[in-house]
mmCIF file of C-alpha atoms and ligand atoms in Angstrom:
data_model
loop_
_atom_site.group_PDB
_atom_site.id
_atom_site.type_symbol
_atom_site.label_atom_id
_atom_site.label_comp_id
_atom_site.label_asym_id
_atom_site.label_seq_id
_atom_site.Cartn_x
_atom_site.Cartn_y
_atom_site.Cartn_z
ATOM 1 C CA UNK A 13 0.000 0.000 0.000
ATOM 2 C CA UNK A 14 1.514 3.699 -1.158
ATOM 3 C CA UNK A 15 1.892 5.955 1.479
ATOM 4 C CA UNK A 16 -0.288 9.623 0.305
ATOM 5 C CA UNK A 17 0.150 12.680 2.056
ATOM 6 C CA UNK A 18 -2.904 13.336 4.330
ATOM 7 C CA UNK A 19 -3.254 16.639 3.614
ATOM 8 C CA UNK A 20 -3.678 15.485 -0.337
ATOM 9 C CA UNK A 21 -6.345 12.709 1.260
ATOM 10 C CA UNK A 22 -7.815 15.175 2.669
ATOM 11 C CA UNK A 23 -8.028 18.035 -0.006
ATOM 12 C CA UNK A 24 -9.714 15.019 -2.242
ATOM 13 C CA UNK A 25 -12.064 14.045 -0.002
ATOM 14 C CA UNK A 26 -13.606 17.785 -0.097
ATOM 15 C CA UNK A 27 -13.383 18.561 -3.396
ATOM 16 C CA UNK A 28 -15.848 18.875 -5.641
ATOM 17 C CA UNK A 29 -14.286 20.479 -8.780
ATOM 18 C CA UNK A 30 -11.216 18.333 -10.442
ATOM 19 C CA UNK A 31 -9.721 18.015 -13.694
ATOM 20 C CA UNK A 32 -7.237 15.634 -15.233
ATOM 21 C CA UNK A 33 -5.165 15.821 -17.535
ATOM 22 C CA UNK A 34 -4.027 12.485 -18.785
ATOM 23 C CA UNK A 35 -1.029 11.653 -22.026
ATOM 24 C CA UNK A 36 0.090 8.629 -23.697
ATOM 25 C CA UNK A 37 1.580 6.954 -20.561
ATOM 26 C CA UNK A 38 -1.821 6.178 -19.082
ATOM 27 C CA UNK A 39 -2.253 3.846 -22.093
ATOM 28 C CA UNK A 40 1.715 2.414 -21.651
ATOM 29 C CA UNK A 41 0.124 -0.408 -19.339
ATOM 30 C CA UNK A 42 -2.430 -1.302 -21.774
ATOM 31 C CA UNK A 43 0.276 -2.507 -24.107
ATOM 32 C CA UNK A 44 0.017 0.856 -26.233
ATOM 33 C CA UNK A 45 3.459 2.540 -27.275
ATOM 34 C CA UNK A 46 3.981 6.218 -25.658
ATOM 35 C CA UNK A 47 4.761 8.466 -28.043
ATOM 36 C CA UNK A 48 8.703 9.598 -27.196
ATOM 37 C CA UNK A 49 9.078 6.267 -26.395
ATOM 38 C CA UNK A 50 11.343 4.484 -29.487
ATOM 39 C CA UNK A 51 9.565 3.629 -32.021
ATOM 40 C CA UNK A 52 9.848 -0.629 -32.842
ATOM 41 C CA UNK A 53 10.072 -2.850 -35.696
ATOM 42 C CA UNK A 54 8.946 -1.505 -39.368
ATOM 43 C CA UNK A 55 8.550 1.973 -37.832
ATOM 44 C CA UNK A 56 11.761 2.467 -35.689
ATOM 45 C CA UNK A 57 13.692 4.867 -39.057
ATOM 46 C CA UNK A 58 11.122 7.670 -38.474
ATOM 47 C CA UNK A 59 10.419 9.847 -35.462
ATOM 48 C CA UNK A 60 6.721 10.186 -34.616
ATOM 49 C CA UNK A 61 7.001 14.534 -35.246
ATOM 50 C CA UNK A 62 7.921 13.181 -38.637
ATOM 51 C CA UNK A 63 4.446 11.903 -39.533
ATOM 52 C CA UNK A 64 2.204 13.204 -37.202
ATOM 53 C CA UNK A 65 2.375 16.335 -39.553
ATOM 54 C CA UNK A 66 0.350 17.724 -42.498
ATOM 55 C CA UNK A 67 3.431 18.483 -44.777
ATOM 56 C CA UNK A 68 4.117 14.379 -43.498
ATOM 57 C CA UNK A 69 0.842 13.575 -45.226
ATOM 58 C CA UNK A 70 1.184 16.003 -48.318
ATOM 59 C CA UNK A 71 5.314 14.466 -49.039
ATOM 60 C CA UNK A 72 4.201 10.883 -48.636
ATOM 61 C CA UNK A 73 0.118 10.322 -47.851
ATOM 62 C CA UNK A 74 0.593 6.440 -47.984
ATOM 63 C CA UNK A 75 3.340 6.643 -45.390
ATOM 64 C CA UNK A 76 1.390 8.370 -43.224
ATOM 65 C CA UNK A 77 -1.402 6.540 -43.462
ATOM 66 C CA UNK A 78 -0.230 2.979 -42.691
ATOM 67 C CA UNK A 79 1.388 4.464 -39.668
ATOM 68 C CA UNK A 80 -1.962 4.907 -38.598
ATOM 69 C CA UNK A 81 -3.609 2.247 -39.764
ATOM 70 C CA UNK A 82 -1.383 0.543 -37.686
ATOM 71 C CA UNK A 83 -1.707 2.133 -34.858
ATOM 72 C CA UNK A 84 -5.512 1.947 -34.943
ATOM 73 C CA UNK A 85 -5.223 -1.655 -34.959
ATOM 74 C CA UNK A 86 -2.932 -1.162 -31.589
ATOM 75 C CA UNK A 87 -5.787 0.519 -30.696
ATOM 76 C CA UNK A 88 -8.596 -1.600 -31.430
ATOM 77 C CA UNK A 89 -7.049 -4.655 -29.517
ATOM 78 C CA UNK A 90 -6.007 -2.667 -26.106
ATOM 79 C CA UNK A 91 -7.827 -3.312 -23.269
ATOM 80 C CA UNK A 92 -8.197 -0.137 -20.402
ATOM 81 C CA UNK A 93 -5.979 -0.820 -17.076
ATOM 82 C CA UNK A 94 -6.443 -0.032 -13.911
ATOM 83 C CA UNK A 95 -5.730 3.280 -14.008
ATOM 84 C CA UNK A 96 -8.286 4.020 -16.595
ATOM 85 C CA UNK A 97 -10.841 2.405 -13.951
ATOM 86 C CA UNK A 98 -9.561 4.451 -11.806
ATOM 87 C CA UNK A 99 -10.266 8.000 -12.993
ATOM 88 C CA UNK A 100 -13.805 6.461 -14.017
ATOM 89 C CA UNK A 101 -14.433 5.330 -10.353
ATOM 90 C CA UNK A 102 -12.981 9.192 -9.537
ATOM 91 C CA UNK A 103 -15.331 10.888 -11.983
ATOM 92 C CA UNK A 104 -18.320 9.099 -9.810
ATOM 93 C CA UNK A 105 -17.359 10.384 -6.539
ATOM 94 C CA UNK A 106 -16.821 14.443 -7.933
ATOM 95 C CA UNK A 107 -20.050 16.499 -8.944
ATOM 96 C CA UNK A 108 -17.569 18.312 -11.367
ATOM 97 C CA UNK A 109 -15.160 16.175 -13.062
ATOM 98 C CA UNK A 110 -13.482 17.027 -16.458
ATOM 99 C CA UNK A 111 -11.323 14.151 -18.025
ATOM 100 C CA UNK A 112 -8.565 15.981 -20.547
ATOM 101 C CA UNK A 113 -7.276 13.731 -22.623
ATOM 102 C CA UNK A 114 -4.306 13.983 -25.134
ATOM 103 C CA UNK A 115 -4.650 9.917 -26.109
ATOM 104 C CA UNK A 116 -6.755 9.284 -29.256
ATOM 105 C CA UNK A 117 -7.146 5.899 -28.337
ATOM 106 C CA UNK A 118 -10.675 5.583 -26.917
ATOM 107 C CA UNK A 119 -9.582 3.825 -24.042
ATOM 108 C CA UNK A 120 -10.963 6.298 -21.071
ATOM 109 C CA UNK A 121 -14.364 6.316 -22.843
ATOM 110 C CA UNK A 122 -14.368 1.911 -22.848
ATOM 111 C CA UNK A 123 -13.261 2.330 -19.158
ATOM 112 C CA UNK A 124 -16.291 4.129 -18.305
ATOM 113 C CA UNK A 125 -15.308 7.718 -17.782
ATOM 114 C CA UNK A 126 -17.956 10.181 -19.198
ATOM 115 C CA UNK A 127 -17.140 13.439 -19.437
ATOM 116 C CA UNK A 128 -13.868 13.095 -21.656
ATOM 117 C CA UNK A 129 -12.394 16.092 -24.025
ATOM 118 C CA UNK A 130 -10.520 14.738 -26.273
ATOM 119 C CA UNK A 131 -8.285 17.078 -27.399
ATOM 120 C CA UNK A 132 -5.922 15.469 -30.668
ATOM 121 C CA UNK A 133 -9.104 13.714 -31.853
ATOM 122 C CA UNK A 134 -9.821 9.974 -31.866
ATOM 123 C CA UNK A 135 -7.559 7.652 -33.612
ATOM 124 C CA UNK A 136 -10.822 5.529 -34.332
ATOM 125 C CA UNK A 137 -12.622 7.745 -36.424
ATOM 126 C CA UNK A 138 -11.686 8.435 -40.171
ATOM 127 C CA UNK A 139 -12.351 11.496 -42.478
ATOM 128 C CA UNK A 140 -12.476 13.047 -45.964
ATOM 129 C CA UNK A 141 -8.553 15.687 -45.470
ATOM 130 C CA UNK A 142 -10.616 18.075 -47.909
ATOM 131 C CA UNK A 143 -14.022 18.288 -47.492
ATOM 132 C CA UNK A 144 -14.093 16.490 -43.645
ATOM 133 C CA UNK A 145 -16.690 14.173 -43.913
ATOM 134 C CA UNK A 146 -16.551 11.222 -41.948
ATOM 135 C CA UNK A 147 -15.993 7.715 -43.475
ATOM 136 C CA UNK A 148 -17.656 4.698 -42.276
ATOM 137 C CA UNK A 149 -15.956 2.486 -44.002
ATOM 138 C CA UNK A 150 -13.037 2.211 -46.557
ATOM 139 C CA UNK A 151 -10.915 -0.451 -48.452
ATOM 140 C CA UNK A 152 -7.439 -0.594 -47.744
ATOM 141 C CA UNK A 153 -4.900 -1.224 -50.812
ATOM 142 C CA UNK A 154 -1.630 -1.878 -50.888
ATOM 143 C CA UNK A 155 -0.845 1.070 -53.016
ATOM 144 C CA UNK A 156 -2.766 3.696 -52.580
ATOM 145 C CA UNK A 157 -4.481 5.594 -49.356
ATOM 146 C CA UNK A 158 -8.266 5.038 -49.795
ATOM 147 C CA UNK A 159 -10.227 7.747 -50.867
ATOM 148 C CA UNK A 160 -13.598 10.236 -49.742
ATOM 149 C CA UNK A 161 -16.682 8.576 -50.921
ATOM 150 C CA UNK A 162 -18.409 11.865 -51.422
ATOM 151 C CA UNK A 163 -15.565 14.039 -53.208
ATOM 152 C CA UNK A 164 -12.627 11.550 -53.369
ATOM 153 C CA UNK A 165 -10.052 13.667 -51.604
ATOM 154 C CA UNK A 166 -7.927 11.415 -49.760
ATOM 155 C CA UNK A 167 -8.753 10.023 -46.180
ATOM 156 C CA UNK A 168 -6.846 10.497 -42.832
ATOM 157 C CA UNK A 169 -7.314 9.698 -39.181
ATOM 158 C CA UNK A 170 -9.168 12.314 -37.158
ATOM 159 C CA UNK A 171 -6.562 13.348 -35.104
ATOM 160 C CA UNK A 172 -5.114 16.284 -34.750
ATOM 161 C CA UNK A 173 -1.322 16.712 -36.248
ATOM 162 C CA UNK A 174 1.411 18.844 -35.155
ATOM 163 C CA UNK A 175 0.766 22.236 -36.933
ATOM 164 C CA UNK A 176 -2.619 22.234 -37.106
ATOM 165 C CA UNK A 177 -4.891 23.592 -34.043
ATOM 166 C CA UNK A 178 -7.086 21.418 -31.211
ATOM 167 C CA UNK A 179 -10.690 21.553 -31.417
ATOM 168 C CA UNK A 180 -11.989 24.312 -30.075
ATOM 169 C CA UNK A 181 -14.996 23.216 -28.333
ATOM 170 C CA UNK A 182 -12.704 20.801 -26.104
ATOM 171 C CA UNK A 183 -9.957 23.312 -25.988
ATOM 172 C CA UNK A 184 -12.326 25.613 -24.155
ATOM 173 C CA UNK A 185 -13.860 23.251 -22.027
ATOM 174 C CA UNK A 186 -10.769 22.171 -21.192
ATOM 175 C CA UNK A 187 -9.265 25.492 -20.219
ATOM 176 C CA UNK A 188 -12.862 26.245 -18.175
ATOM 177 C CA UNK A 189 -12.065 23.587 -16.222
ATOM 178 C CA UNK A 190 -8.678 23.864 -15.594
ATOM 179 C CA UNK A 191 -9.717 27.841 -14.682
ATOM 180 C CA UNK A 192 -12.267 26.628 -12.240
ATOM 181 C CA UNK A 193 -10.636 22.946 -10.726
ATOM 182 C CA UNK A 194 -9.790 22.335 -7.195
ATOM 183 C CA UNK A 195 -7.199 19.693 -7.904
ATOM 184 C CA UNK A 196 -5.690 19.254 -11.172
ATOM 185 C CA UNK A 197 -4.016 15.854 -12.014
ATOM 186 C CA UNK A 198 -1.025 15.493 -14.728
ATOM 187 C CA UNK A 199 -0.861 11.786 -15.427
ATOM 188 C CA UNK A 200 1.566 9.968 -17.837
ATOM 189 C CA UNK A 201 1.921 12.993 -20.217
ATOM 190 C CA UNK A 202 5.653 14.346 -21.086
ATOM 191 C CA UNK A 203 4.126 17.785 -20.601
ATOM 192 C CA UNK A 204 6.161 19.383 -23.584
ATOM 193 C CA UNK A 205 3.245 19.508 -25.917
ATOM 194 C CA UNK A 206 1.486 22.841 -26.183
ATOM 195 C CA UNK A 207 -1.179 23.571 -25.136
ATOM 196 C CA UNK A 208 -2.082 20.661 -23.561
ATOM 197 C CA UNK A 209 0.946 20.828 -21.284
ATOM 198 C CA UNK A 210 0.393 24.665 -20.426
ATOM 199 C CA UNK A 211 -2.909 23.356 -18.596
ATOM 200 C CA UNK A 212 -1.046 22.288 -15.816
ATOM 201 C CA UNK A 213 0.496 25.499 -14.858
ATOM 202 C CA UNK A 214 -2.349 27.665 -15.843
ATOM 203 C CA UNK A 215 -3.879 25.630 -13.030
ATOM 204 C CA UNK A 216 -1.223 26.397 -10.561
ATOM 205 C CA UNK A 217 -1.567 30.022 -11.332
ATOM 206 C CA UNK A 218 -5.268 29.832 -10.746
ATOM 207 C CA UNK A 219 -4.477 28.351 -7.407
ATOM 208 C CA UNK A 220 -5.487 24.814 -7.601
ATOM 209 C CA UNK A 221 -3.624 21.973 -6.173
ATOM 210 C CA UNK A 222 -1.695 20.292 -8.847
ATOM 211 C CA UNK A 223 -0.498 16.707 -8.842
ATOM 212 C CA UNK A 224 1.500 14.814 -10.964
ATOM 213 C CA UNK A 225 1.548 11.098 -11.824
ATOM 214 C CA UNK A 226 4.183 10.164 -14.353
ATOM 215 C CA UNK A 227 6.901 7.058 -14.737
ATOM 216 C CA UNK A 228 9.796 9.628 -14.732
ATOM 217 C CA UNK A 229 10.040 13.166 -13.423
ATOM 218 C CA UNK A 230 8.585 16.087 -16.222
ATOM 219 C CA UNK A 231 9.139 20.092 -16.310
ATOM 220 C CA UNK A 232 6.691 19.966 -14.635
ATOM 221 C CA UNK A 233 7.795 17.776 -10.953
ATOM 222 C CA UNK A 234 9.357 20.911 -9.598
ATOM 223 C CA UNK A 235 6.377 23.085 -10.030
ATOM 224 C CA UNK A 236 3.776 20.850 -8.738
ATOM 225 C CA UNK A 237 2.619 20.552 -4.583
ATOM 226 C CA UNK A 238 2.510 16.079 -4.993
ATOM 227 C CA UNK A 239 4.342 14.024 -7.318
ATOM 228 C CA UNK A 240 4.455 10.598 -7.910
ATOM 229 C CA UNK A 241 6.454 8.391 -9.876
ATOM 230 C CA UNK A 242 6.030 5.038 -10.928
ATOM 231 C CA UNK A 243 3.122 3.498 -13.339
ATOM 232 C CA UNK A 244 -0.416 4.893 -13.307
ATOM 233 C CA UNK A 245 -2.098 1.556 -13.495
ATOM 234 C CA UNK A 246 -0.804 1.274 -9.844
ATOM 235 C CA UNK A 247 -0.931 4.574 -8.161
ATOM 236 C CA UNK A 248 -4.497 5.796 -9.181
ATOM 237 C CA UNK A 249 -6.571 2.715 -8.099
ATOM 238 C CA UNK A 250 -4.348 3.167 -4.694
ATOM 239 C CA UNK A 251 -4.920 6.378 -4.434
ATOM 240 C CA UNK A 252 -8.376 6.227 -5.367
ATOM 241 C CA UNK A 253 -8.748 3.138 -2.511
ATOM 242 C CA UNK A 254 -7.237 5.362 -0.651
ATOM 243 C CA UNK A 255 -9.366 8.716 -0.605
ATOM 244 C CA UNK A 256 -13.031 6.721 -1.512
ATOM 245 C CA UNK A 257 -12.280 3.313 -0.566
HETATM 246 N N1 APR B 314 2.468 5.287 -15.967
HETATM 247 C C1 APR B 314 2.684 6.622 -15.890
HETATM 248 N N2 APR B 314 3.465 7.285 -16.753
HETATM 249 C C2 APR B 314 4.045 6.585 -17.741
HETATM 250 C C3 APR B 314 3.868 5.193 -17.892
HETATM 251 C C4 APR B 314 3.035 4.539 -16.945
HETATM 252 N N3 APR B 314 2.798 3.225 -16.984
HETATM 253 N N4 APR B 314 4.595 4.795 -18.970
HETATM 254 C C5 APR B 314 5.178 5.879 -19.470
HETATM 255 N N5 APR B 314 4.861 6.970 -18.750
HETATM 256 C C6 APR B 314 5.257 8.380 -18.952
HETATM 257 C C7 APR B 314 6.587 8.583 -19.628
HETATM 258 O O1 APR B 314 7.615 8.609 -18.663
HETATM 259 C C8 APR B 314 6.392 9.923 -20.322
HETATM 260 O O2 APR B 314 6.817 10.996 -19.473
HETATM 261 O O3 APR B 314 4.298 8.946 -19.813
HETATM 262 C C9 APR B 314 4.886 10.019 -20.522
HETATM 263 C C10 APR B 314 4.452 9.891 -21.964
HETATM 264 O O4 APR B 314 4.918 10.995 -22.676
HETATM 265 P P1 APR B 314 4.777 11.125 -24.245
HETATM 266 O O5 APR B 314 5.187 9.872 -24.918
HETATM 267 O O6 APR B 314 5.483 12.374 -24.631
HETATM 268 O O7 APR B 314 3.207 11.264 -24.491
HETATM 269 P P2 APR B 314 2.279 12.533 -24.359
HETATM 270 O O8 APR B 314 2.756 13.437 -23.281
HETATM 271 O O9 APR B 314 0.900 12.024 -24.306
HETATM 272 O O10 APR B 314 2.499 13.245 -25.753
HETATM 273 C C11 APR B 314 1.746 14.377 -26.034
HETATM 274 O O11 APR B 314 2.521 14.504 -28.294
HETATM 275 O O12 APR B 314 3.102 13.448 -30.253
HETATM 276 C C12 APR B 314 2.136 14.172 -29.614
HETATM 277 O O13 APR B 314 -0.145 14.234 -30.112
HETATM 278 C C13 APR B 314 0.821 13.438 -29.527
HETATM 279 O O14 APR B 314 -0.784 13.385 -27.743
HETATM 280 C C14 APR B 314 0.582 13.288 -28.035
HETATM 281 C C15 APR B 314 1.388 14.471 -27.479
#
């Protein structure tokens, strides 16, 4: 059992306002590759910034694609872990609980959490790169990266790139809540990806208790009131046991 500062028990057990911030490393346990983590096998000769990109997509659409279509099968056969559980059981025990997530994987929603902003998209979902719309369904060639049904631009994961901006609906939300939160958590996110990783401080400056959860110490660790380090799939159902349980 993990030892939490009581006055951290204690600030959780009165709050009513908290919002989480959550990166790739809460998926890291689910078997899911983080993303400054090395890349493996086929995919180890390019660097993630390399084709999460438009100008990736415009140079070599194919590339890019496969890259994804890959990963979406990653995707498709994880399974949430604890930690996911975890922030759902959380959500159920705060009247206002926002769940910011940088992961396009879906897993958070399978978990149970409800009130999720995505904010780089889902990696699930699949849409027209000119005119948007949505695709249900596509065939997959060897050659060529399927194409919009309605006006045959080409498709592409709807998630958002480096160089192109977050959603604004979720982006707002997002910052709303961090503006307004109690206690703000920072869990398994490198926290060097604007603006996602400004939440954090803007959170601080508001003058809510901020908490990190991450494998390895961040920019962030010296600027937070708790940090903990070691794998998310164990700390949040502890800590969760520990406040609720
Ligand atoms: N538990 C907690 N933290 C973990 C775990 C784990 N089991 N495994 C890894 N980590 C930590 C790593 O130490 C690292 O600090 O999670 C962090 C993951 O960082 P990144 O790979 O940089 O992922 P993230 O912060 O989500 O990246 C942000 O960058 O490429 C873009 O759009 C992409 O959403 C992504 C964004």
């Amino acid at each position: 059992m993990m030892d939490f500062p009581p006055e951290l028990i204690n600030f959780l057990k009165k709050a009513t306002r908290v919002a989480v911030l959550t990166g790739a490393g809460v998926s890291q346990e689910s078997g899911l590759r983080t993303f400054r983590d090395a890349q493996a096998g086929l995919w180890a000769q390019y660097r993630p910034e390399d084709l999460a990109t438009p100008t990736a997509f415009a140079r070599a659409p194919k590339l890019v694609w496969d890259w994804y279509a890959h990963r979406r099968e990653s995707a498709k056969g994880a399974q949430p872990n604890p930690g996911h559980y975890a922030l759902a059981e959380m959500e159920k025990m705060i009247p206002e609980f926002a769940l910011i997530t940088q992961n396009v994987d879906g897993l958070h929603r399978m978990a149970g959490s409800k009130n999720i902003l995505e904010l780089h998209g889902n990696i699930l979902n699949v849409r027209c790169s000119e005119c948007g719309t949505f695709a249900e369904t596509w065939v997959d060639d060897l050659e060529f990266v399927p194409r919009c049904k309605k006006c045959n631009g080409l498709l592409r994961p709807d998630v958002v790139w480096f160089e192109e901006s977050l959603p604004r609906v979720q982006l707002d939300a997002a910052i709303n809540a961090t503006r307004t939160c109690q206690v703000f958590f920072s869990i398994g996110t490198s926290g060097v990806v604007h603006p996602a990783a400004a939440l954090a401080h803007a959170a601080k400056a508001e003058g809510a208790v901020v908490v990190e959860i991450n494998a390895e110490p961040t920019p962030l660790t010296t600027k937070v009131d708790f940090a903990f380090h070691g794998k998310s799939g164990e700390i949040l159902p502890e800590l969760v046991k520990a406040v609720w349980g």
